[in-house]
Amino acid sequence: MTVQSMPDVSPTKWHLAHTSWFFETFLLKPYGDSYRAFDPDYHYLFNSYYEAEGPRHPRPERGQITRPSVEEIRDYRRHVTEAMVTLLDGAADSTDWRTLVGLMELGCQHEEQHQELILTDIKHVLYQNPLLPAYGKGHPKEVRRAPQLAWAEFDGGLVETGHDGEGFAFDCETPRHKVWLEPFRLANRLVTNGEYVAFIQDDGYRRPELWLSDGWMTIQEEGWSEPLYWRQSDDGWHVFTLHGAQPINLEQPVCHLSYFEADAYARWAGARLPGEAELEVATAAQPDLGHVNDQASGHLHPDVARPGQDAGEVLQLSGDVWEWTRSAYAEYPGFKPAAGAIGEYNGKFMCNQFVLRGGSCATPGGHWRPTYRNFFPAHARWQFTGLRLAKDL
Amino acid sequence: MTVQSMPDVSPTKWHLAHTSWFFETFLLKPYGDSYRAFDPDYHYLFNSYYEAEGPRHPRPERGQITRPSVEEIRDYRRHVTEAMVTLLDGAADSTDWRTLVGLMELGCQHEEQHQELILTDIKHVLYQNPLLPAYGKGHPKEVRRAPQLAWAEFDGGLVETGHDGEGFAFDCETPRHKVWLEPFRLANRLVTNGEYVAFIQDDGYRRPELWLSDGWMTIQEEGWSEPLYWRQSDDGWHVFTLHGAQPINLEQPVCHLSYFEADAYARWAGARLPGEAELEVATAAQPDLGHVNDQASGHLHPDVARPGQDAGEVLQLSGDVWEWTRSAYAEYPGFKPAAGAIGEYNGKFMCNQFVLRGGSCATPGGHWRPTYRNFFPAHARWQFTGLRLAKDL
Amino acid sequence: MTVQSMPDVSPTKWHLAHTSWFFETFLLKPYGDSYRAFDPDYHYLFNSYYEAEGPRHPRPERGQITRPSVEEIRDYRRHVTEAMVTLLDGAADSTDWRTLVGLMELGCQHEEQHQELILTDIKHVLYQNPLLPAYGKGHPKEVRRAPQLAWAEFDGGLVETGHDGEGFAFDCETPRHKVWLEPFRLANRLVTNGEYVAFIQDDGYRRPELWLSDGWMTIQEEGWSEPLYWRQSDDGWHVFTLHGAQPINLEQPVCHLSYFEADAYARWAGARLPGEAELEVATAAQPDLGHVNDQASGHLHPDVARPGQDAGEVLQLSGDVWEWTRSAYAEYPGFKPAAGAIGEYNGKFMCNQFVLRGGSCATPGGHWRPTYRNFFPAHARWQFTGLRLAKDL
Amino acid sequence: MTVQSMPDVSPTKWHLAHTSWFFETFLLKPYGDSYRAFDPDYHYLFNSYYEAEGPRHPRPERGQITRPSVEEIRDYRRHVTEAMVTLLDGAADSTDWRTLVGLMELGCQHEEQHQELILTDIKHVLYQNPLLPAYGKGHPKEVRRAPQLAWAEFDGGLVETGHDGEGFAFDCETPRHKVWLEPFRLANRLVTNGEYVAFIQDDGYRRPELWLSDGWMTIQEEGWSEPLYWRQSDDGWHVFTLHGAQPINLEQPVCHLSYFEADAYARWAGARLPGEAELEVATAAQPDLGHVNDQASGHLHPDVARPGQDAGEVLQLSGDVWEWTRSAYAEYPGFKPAAGAIGEYNGKFMCNQFVLRGGSCATPGGHWRPTYRNFFPAHARWQFTGLRLAKDL
């Protein structure tokens, strides 16, 4: 729980401390009258990127922190949880109640995001180990076939996207606003491992005309010729999962692709990546829920889509894998970041990132909504990232 | 003419050879029946980035090519020019005529782009020299005052942008398409050096809340605390120009900013960067022409806007400096790249770049049009890049 | 016990596994007839640098190995220890006995070297932590004064150095051979913190004439202006020790210097570093034992020299700090590396390293002998490294 | 004459300016009463590494200096030459005469060193060019066979090496001093290309047991599997020379090896590299002169040894290639650097370099003497560097 395998990855211990820090910093310290910090040094150690909260420990060095121990961090968490209960118990009638509830919800949403990151980060750490240890038992034997590929048609026109203010949303999902869309088509399901193998076998990684210039440069520099966690051996492709190394299941959605690979695949397939508004419109119309991280299944790998009700249904619009869109992560017209340090949550990352939609098999159940915008740089692959094809009509 | 000061910069000799290579590769070889290549090795040496044209000399090593000499490249150019004249003379009645004219126009437009790059690249090379030598004489003493800052209002709504097919355009300017715009305001002129000095003096480079996360990281890593080519000495700010080092003229447009700096300045000023569609709409309405590179003036530095006819007029919509927009460089709906190697001209760069609009003082006269889309990564500063403010209405 | 703070440092868990691996690889596998490897993967994971033993896990990634756990490594060690006891019990009358005893002794000496590295590596790991946690309690309050600096004279001439074959030695200490030495003088004690502070205050780190060219470049690049683990605060210099951060004790030997700093200090002091033969001759004559790592004291920091019997005595010739010599680590005339993988122990490192002599406060008691040659690159500072001055007579 | 292909290489223009700067700085400015600097900026631009002469232009950026032009540097040189003539004419009777003559000789020796570097640097620059242009015409067709390999025996014992004060020498060659040598053998000639090809064919670059640890790491990182300037094609090995690319001549001495390669070859051949004292003793006994850079031949590539008078003669002890020794570059006992900035010439480089002996085919005739010590880091290959084998007797 202490090791960090690359700067993007944080140790599990750090995630646990940082989500506690969030409640301490944004709720307990400003609103808990008699709150006493568990340890003043933690403010520095467990700040992620909030410049307004002062200097912080450098991200690439999170894995150097051997003390406090995991047990001390668990004490920290208990301390914060107890103080939160006390704070909320005493505040029900106060004038701060609305503010507190809003921050409490933000803190919980924030923690759900880190629950997903804990899984993706542990997966990356374990993969550095030549022994390829498994995180969890119980990978199911999947026997279902992927649905036949079909295309659903959408009219486009002047539509509205973005969050309308009912229920929780991050600031970057607002305001709701008009967008003009040309008519388009969406694939009824995610691209599968089998389809991606065909791309590889058709020299997909060796044909520059399929790639963005930055993508071509990246795959040369990194030596990529398959998705992250794939390895070819004498008996075919294997993939490292949170349940250990497995022979590849050709019916399951392809996963751990960079934007560059998703984009090249789409070009090879004579299609393109969807825009984020296109996916949002489709999701609002028929939000088929795919496979998310619920504790019941314990299954932490993308799954085959459930059969649809009818041929035109767009499946798996959430869950299984985050879907790369061709939309650069940018502010919506009229966007206003939240005030104070909380405003650093989203707006300051609106540069050189692409929007992903739909949640993944590692996203906690109930965390996602149709307006949800995730974002990563084009080269990132350690999240559960895949794609769905789109076309102009 | 041989030296390369960074990978983004090319030697003057290389520009001269590469623009000749373009005509040789895309016109003379496919259409000049009896054309004989000047030197077969040049195909490898002077390809810029056309993967479809085979392997090429690595960009960062262009400055290592001491042979062929400048004189040999001039011979190469004469050889290509003569062959082009022969080709065009003989083709007037051929079935290829339309194709040839299109490629000829593309080759000329391409060359005009390199004419601008030659100037920006020479400026960068000379700046590496502690002696700060001047490229050209004749920097004018500028005495005009910048116009008073004022805001022009635009209604937005469902507008059309992109090239409509009349006259030349690059493929990325097409197709013409609908965009929904919220009402907005544009500053009547570019941000000036004087205004930017106020930003610096207000600790603009030391306040993280003004910066994108990548921007803040970049200015720490690079140690930036002023625009490229600025230096502070006991008697105030100086700027290196193609006419040598000069005391700063506070009335002139600020120049050689990265996207990060333009964005931070706009945030500090309580405004934002314009979107590319906003600038295109404004330009179509009242295209005031600023100062471009015409041989008459010989003045290669951004200039103060000419006074407008009335207070509401938006000035300098072209010329002087390229204006950073907040629009990520992306394909227009329905975009189709040109066929063949020519199609590598634009589409494959649509990732991690921002659109710039309007041309600069180094852009050849007549090269620009209102639909013109230039693009650079957010950290690039060696082009003549500045900004104009925008606001939501 | 899992974290690695830089490529030179190994996790404690790794040291524990690797010293067990050494016995398994060089004794149990070749000589233990019925020996069964604890885990076949460990052969790859815990090989340090023995090319003859096949591929191995890359050194900079030792800190990525979260499994096997510390408990599993302890099981591994117990497994190896038991098998070693069985092997030696059964081999007393065998023809391999002499070979086994030699390898057993090498394995123990090897383990003692790693005992020292465990301490220096833990110190470095803890120092990455802004909380500056202590490894052990009990840092003594030192009140003794350092002896007055005095110079002992040596005649030089044709001397012999190197190990003569009695008792254990590493291959690089052999053969004993003749060396011609000019007459020289040695300081009676190590350079102290107080003397080094005077060097700093005399702008020692800002005067290029005191430094080797590589040293001057290194201190610019690394931003060094004091020894590793030193920090200046309002109330003076503090030093991080295995017992936590402490105010500096000016009487104690200066420690954690690179060769570059030791060499620059000597030049500033009008002296030079000793050659390794000079120190060996002096040690053979009067081996005053300084402070080593014995479990009784629990004191893991260099100490003030004990007063000598008379003014000319050379003190602390072993213990406290490794003494940099000006001798490049090279083979002695007639040197023959040991046969097989064991021969990779020393000879292949004879390039770009300097010899250090005398052992340190972290060296296990009984490990050192007067012919002992330690070696590190000129920039290394994380070992307990200091210096003694020498002069030509 | 302006381009720099790596930090170790300097542009020809820079060499020309720097050797002029040396006379200006160390003779004309201190001793030429009415001397007026040609251009005050040159003091900064053309200082190589003399810290005592103040700040200087960074070495890796020498290739960025497009102005002053080559013509201006030639004017600078004429200016300095004329002033030197005036200075020396007027000083014949002055008290400074001895000092001036010493500095004059140092300046000339310094310039001869740069004459060699100009050739090695031009060779490296031209090699970056895929066209592989030749520097000079006239590469001779070599038909001689290399002499049969034989071993000359030397008694060793207490010998003296180093310069005795007669005639010119650099400070690092002094003082003459005693060294004890064990009996040894030297090969009668340099290792040939043919012998080195056998090493390559015997998997020399793929067998870690032949290499120093740093060497093995270097050849992995750099991807070396042959000497610099060698390339294998369908019709065998070719080598790039100052006379263009040539088929390899198996009889000629192998050249452009790093220390690592020379050391690995010697180990493979069951021998070792000589120590510098061994070569100096042999040279003093029978200094056969090999092939140096004399303008008559115009032949700038290592050549086959001339046949010896008798079988025991050690051939080519100077010329053709610099011979790597196993001696780290270090100060002789009693070494005192020259006073002032001139003292930075040698002493400050005595770290992480190995001594080379004997001069090369690019060394100006008359420059070398038997006590001459050249030095380069173990990875350097762009000089004319090869080897001669030695063995213990």
PDB file of C-alpha atoms in Angstrom, chain C residues 151-297:
ATOM      1  CA  TRP C 151      51.051  15.494  11.116  1.00  0.00           C
ATOM      2  CA  ALA C 152      52.732  12.119  11.191  1.00  0.00           C
ATOM      3  CA  GLU C 153      55.670  11.578   8.822  1.00  0.00           C
ATOM      4  CA  PHE C 154      56.329   8.495   6.703  1.00  0.00           C
ATOM      5  CA  ASP C 155      59.481   7.646   4.777  1.00  0.00           C
ATOM      6  CA  GLY C 156      57.896   5.927   1.788  1.00  0.00           C
ATOM      7  CA  GLY C 157      60.290   3.993  -0.422  1.00  0.00           C
ATOM      8  CA  LEU C 158      59.697   0.590  -1.905  1.00  0.00           C
ATOM      9  CA  VAL C 159      56.882  -0.881   0.172  1.00  0.00           C
ATOM     10  CA  GLU C 160      54.496  -3.766  -0.165  1.00  0.00           C
ATOM     11  CA  THR C 161      50.731  -3.544  -0.022  1.00  0.00           C
ATOM     12  CA  GLY C 162      47.883  -5.945  -0.629  1.00  0.00           C
ATOM     13  CA  HIS C 163      46.764  -9.076   1.124  1.00  0.00           C
ATOM     14  CA  ASP C 164      49.341 -11.790   1.794  1.00  0.00           C
ATOM     15  CA  GLY C 165      46.935 -14.727   1.864  1.00  0.00           C
ATOM     16  CA  GLU C 166      46.506 -15.186   5.624  1.00  0.00           C
ATOM     17  CA  GLY C 167      42.802 -15.151   6.491  1.00  0.00           C
ATOM     18  CA  PHE C 168      39.979 -13.857   4.338  1.00  0.00           C
ATOM     19  CA  ALA C 169      40.264 -11.163   1.706  1.00  0.00           C
ATOM     20  CA  PHE C 170      38.367 -10.205  -1.437  1.00  0.00           C
ATOM     21  CA  ASP C 171      40.129 -10.926  -4.696  1.00  0.00           C
ATOM     22  CA  CYS C 172      40.752  -7.243  -5.401  1.00  0.00           C
ATOM     23  CA  GLU C 173      43.029  -7.006  -2.337  1.00  0.00           C
ATOM     24  CA  THR C 174      45.488  -9.395  -3.953  1.00  0.00           C
ATOM     25  CA  PRO C 175      48.212 -10.057  -4.865  1.00  0.00           C
ATOM     26  CA  ARG C 176      50.568  -8.461  -2.406  1.00  0.00           C
ATOM     27  CA  HIS C 177      52.918  -6.372  -4.513  1.00  0.00           C
ATOM     28  CA  LYS C 178      55.598  -3.696  -4.468  1.00  0.00           C
ATOM     29  CA  VAL C 179      54.807   0.031  -4.695  1.00  0.00           C
ATOM     30  CA  TRP C 180      57.206   2.953  -4.654  1.00  0.00           C
ATOM     31  CA  LEU C 181      56.110   5.771  -2.346  1.00  0.00           C
ATOM     32  CA  GLU C 182      57.634   9.198  -1.999  1.00  0.00           C
ATOM     33  CA  PRO C 183      57.902  10.451   1.608  1.00  0.00           C
ATOM     34  CA  PHE C 184      54.571  11.796   2.902  1.00  0.00           C
ATOM     35  CA  ARG C 185      52.662  13.105   5.892  1.00  0.00           C
ATOM     36  CA  LEU C 186      49.232  12.144   7.210  1.00  0.00           C
ATOM     37  CA  ALA C 187      46.931  14.088   9.484  1.00  0.00           C
ATOM     38  CA  ASN C 188      46.538  12.423  12.863  1.00  0.00           C
ATOM     39  CA  ARG C 189      42.731  12.532  12.658  1.00  0.00           C
ATOM     40  CA  LEU C 190      39.771  12.976  10.310  1.00  0.00           C
ATOM     41  CA  VAL C 191      38.598  16.382   9.103  1.00  0.00           C
ATOM     42  CA  THR C 192      35.890  17.691  11.469  1.00  0.00           C
ATOM     43  CA  ASN C 193      32.536  19.335  10.901  1.00  0.00           C
ATOM     44  CA  GLY C 194      33.964  22.515  12.351  1.00  0.00           C
ATOM     45  CA  GLU C 195      36.772  22.569   9.809  1.00  0.00           C
ATOM     46  CA  TYR C 196      34.310  21.888   7.021  1.00  0.00           C
ATOM     47  CA  VAL C 197      32.047  24.733   8.141  1.00  0.00           C
ATOM     48  CA  ALA C 198      35.077  27.018   7.792  1.00  0.00           C
ATOM     49  CA  PHE C 199      35.475  25.796   4.205  1.00  0.00           C
ATOM     50  CA  ILE C 200      31.831  26.587   3.480  1.00  0.00           C
ATOM     51  CA  GLN C 201      32.106  30.003   5.107  1.00  0.00           C
ATOM     52  CA  ASP C 202      35.196  30.737   3.037  1.00  0.00           C
ATOM     53  CA  ASP C 203      33.001  30.295  -0.092  1.00  0.00           C
ATOM     54  CA  GLY C 204      34.381  26.847  -0.725  1.00  0.00           C
ATOM     55  CA  TYR C 205      31.384  25.884  -2.852  1.00  0.00           C
ATOM     56  CA  ARG C 206      31.642  29.054  -4.964  1.00  0.00           C
ATOM     57  CA  ARG C 207      35.308  29.043  -5.967  1.00  0.00           C
ATOM     58  CA  PRO C 208      35.938  27.019  -9.110  1.00  0.00           C
ATOM     59  CA  GLU C 209      39.707  26.986  -8.627  1.00  0.00           C
ATOM     60  CA  LEU C 210      39.222  24.572  -5.712  1.00  0.00           C
ATOM     61  CA  TRP C 211      37.338  21.961  -7.732  1.00  0.00           C
ATOM     62  CA  LEU C 212      37.920  19.286 -10.280  1.00  0.00           C
ATOM     63  CA  SER C 213      36.121  20.165 -13.508  1.00  0.00           C
ATOM     64  CA  ASP C 214      33.620  17.309 -13.084  1.00  0.00           C
ATOM     65  CA  GLY C 215      33.138  18.309  -9.464  1.00  0.00           C
ATOM     66  CA  TRP C 216      32.372  21.915 -10.290  1.00  0.00           C
ATOM     67  CA  MET C 217      29.866  20.783 -12.902  1.00  0.00           C
ATOM     68  CA  THR C 218      28.286  18.354 -10.447  1.00  0.00           C
ATOM     69  CA  ILE C 219      27.760  20.893  -7.674  1.00  0.00           C
ATOM     70  CA  GLN C 220      26.162  23.288 -10.168  1.00  0.00           C
ATOM     71  CA  GLU C 221      23.844  20.661 -11.568  1.00  0.00           C
ATOM     72  CA  GLU C 222      22.893  19.206  -8.210  1.00  0.00           C
ATOM     73  CA  GLY C 223      22.781  22.535  -6.412  1.00  0.00           C
ATOM     74  CA  TRP C 224      25.087  21.258  -3.659  1.00  0.00           C
ATOM     75  CA  SER C 225      26.371  23.789  -1.153  1.00  0.00           C
ATOM     76  CA  GLU C 226      26.880  21.522   1.863  1.00  0.00           C
ATOM     77  CA  PRO C 227      27.291  17.789   2.596  1.00  0.00           C
ATOM     78  CA  LEU C 228      24.351  15.444   2.111  1.00  0.00           C
ATOM     79  CA  TYR C 229      21.987  15.476   5.093  1.00  0.00           C
ATOM     80  CA  TRP C 230      23.017  18.981   6.194  1.00  0.00           C
ATOM     81  CA  ARG C 231      20.465  21.778   6.427  1.00  0.00           C
ATOM     82  CA  GLN C 232      20.934  25.318   7.591  1.00  0.00           C
ATOM     83  CA  SER C 233      18.232  26.984   9.644  1.00  0.00           C
ATOM     84  CA  ASP C 234      18.031  30.105  11.755  1.00  0.00           C
ATOM     85  CA  ASP C 235      19.792  28.433  14.653  1.00  0.00           C
ATOM     86  CA  GLY C 236      22.640  26.992  12.618  1.00  0.00           C
ATOM     87  CA  TRP C 237      23.498  23.792  10.837  1.00  0.00           C
ATOM     88  CA  HIS C 238      21.574  20.612  11.471  1.00  0.00           C
ATOM     89  CA  VAL C 239      22.352  17.147  10.235  1.00  0.00           C
ATOM     90  CA  PHE C 240      20.006  14.246   9.630  1.00  0.00           C
ATOM     91  CA  THR C 241      21.266  11.089  11.331  1.00  0.00           C
ATOM     92  CA  LEU C 242      19.875   7.608  11.872  1.00  0.00           C
ATOM     93  CA  HIS C 243      18.857   9.032  15.245  1.00  0.00           C
ATOM     94  CA  GLY C 244      16.879  11.868  13.652  1.00  0.00           C
ATOM     95  CA  ALA C 245      17.804  15.482  12.914  1.00  0.00           C
ATOM     96  CA  GLN C 246      20.463  16.908  15.256  1.00  0.00           C
ATOM     97  CA  PRO C 247      22.308  20.206  15.675  1.00  0.00           C
ATOM     98  CA  ILE C 248      25.729  19.757  14.181  1.00  0.00           C
ATOM     99  CA  ASN C 249      28.572  18.723  16.468  1.00  0.00           C
ATOM    100  CA  LEU C 250      31.609  20.653  15.266  1.00  0.00           C
ATOM    101  CA  GLU C 251      34.060  18.217  16.829  1.00  0.00           C
ATOM    102  CA  GLN C 252      32.801  15.145  14.993  1.00  0.00           C
ATOM    103  CA  PRO C 253      34.224  14.008  11.642  1.00  0.00           C
ATOM    104  CA  VAL C 254      32.532  15.493   8.598  1.00  0.00           C
ATOM    105  CA  CYS C 255      30.591  12.847   6.717  1.00  0.00           C
ATOM    106  CA  HIS C 256      28.522  12.158   3.573  1.00  0.00           C
ATOM    107  CA  LEU C 257      30.929  13.959   1.255  1.00  0.00           C
ATOM    108  CA  SER C 258      31.450  13.083  -2.370  1.00  0.00           C
ATOM    109  CA  TYR C 259      34.978  12.589  -3.661  1.00  0.00           C
ATOM    110  CA  PHE C 260      34.601  15.979  -5.316  1.00  0.00           C
ATOM    111  CA  GLU C 261      33.951  17.692  -1.988  1.00  0.00           C
ATOM    112  CA  ALA C 262      36.715  15.803  -0.194  1.00  0.00           C
ATOM    113  CA  ASP C 263      39.165  16.744  -2.940  1.00  0.00           C
ATOM    114  CA  ALA C 264      38.099  20.404  -2.959  1.00  0.00           C
ATOM    115  CA  TYR C 265      38.374  20.629   0.815  1.00  0.00           C
ATOM    116  CA  ALA C 266      41.892  19.179   0.721  1.00  0.00           C
ATOM    117  CA  ARG C 267      42.952  21.678  -1.938  1.00  0.00           C
ATOM    118  CA  TRP C 268      41.483  24.532   0.091  1.00  0.00           C
ATOM    119  CA  ALA C 269      43.392  23.281   3.146  1.00  0.00           C
ATOM    120  CA  GLY C 270      46.694  23.309   1.262  1.00  0.00           C
ATOM    121  CA  ALA C 271      46.873  19.544   1.391  1.00  0.00           C
ATOM    122  CA  ARG C 272      45.746  16.603  -0.725  1.00  0.00           C
ATOM    123  CA  LEU C 273      43.941  13.300  -0.339  1.00  0.00           C
ATOM    124  CA  PRO C 274      46.078  10.303   0.614  1.00  0.00           C
ATOM    125  CA  GLY C 275      46.815   7.496  -1.815  1.00  0.00           C
ATOM    126  CA  GLU C 276      45.496   4.109  -0.849  1.00  0.00           C
ATOM    127  CA  ALA C 277      48.981   2.674  -0.406  1.00  0.00           C
ATOM    128  CA  GLU C 278      49.867   5.521   1.961  1.00  0.00           C
ATOM    129  CA  LEU C 279      46.906   4.723   4.187  1.00  0.00           C
ATOM    130  CA  GLU C 280      47.635   1.022   4.090  1.00  0.00           C
ATOM    131  CA  VAL C 281      51.227   1.544   5.149  1.00  0.00           C
ATOM    132  CA  ALA C 282      50.120   3.819   7.987  1.00  0.00           C
ATOM    133  CA  THR C 283      47.449   1.393   9.117  1.00  0.00           C
ATOM    134  CA  ALA C 284      49.816  -1.534   9.142  1.00  0.00           C
ATOM    135  CA  ALA C 285      52.090   0.485  11.396  1.00  0.00           C
ATOM    136  CA  GLN C 286      49.563   1.672  13.994  1.00  0.00           C
ATOM    137  CA  PRO C 287      45.990   0.595  13.455  1.00  0.00           C
ATOM    138  CA  ASP C 288      44.028   2.717  15.905  1.00  0.00           C
ATOM    139  CA  LEU C 289      40.474   1.456  15.823  1.00  0.00           C
ATOM    140  CA  GLY C 290      37.752   4.053  15.672  1.00  0.00           C
ATOM    141  CA  HIS C 291      34.095   3.602  16.177  1.00  0.00           C
ATOM    142  CA  VAL C 292      32.368   0.781  14.254  1.00  0.00           C
ATOM    143  CA  ASN C 293      28.885  -0.704  14.342  1.00  0.00           C
ATOM    144  CA  ASP C 294      28.792  -2.861  17.421  1.00  0.00           C
ATOM    145  CA  GLN C 295      25.434  -3.685  18.862  1.00  0.00           C
ATOM    146  CA  ALA C 296      26.529  -2.598  22.335  1.00  0.00           C
ATOM    147  CA  SER C 297      26.691   1.109  21.553  1.00  0.00           C
TER     148      SER C 297
END
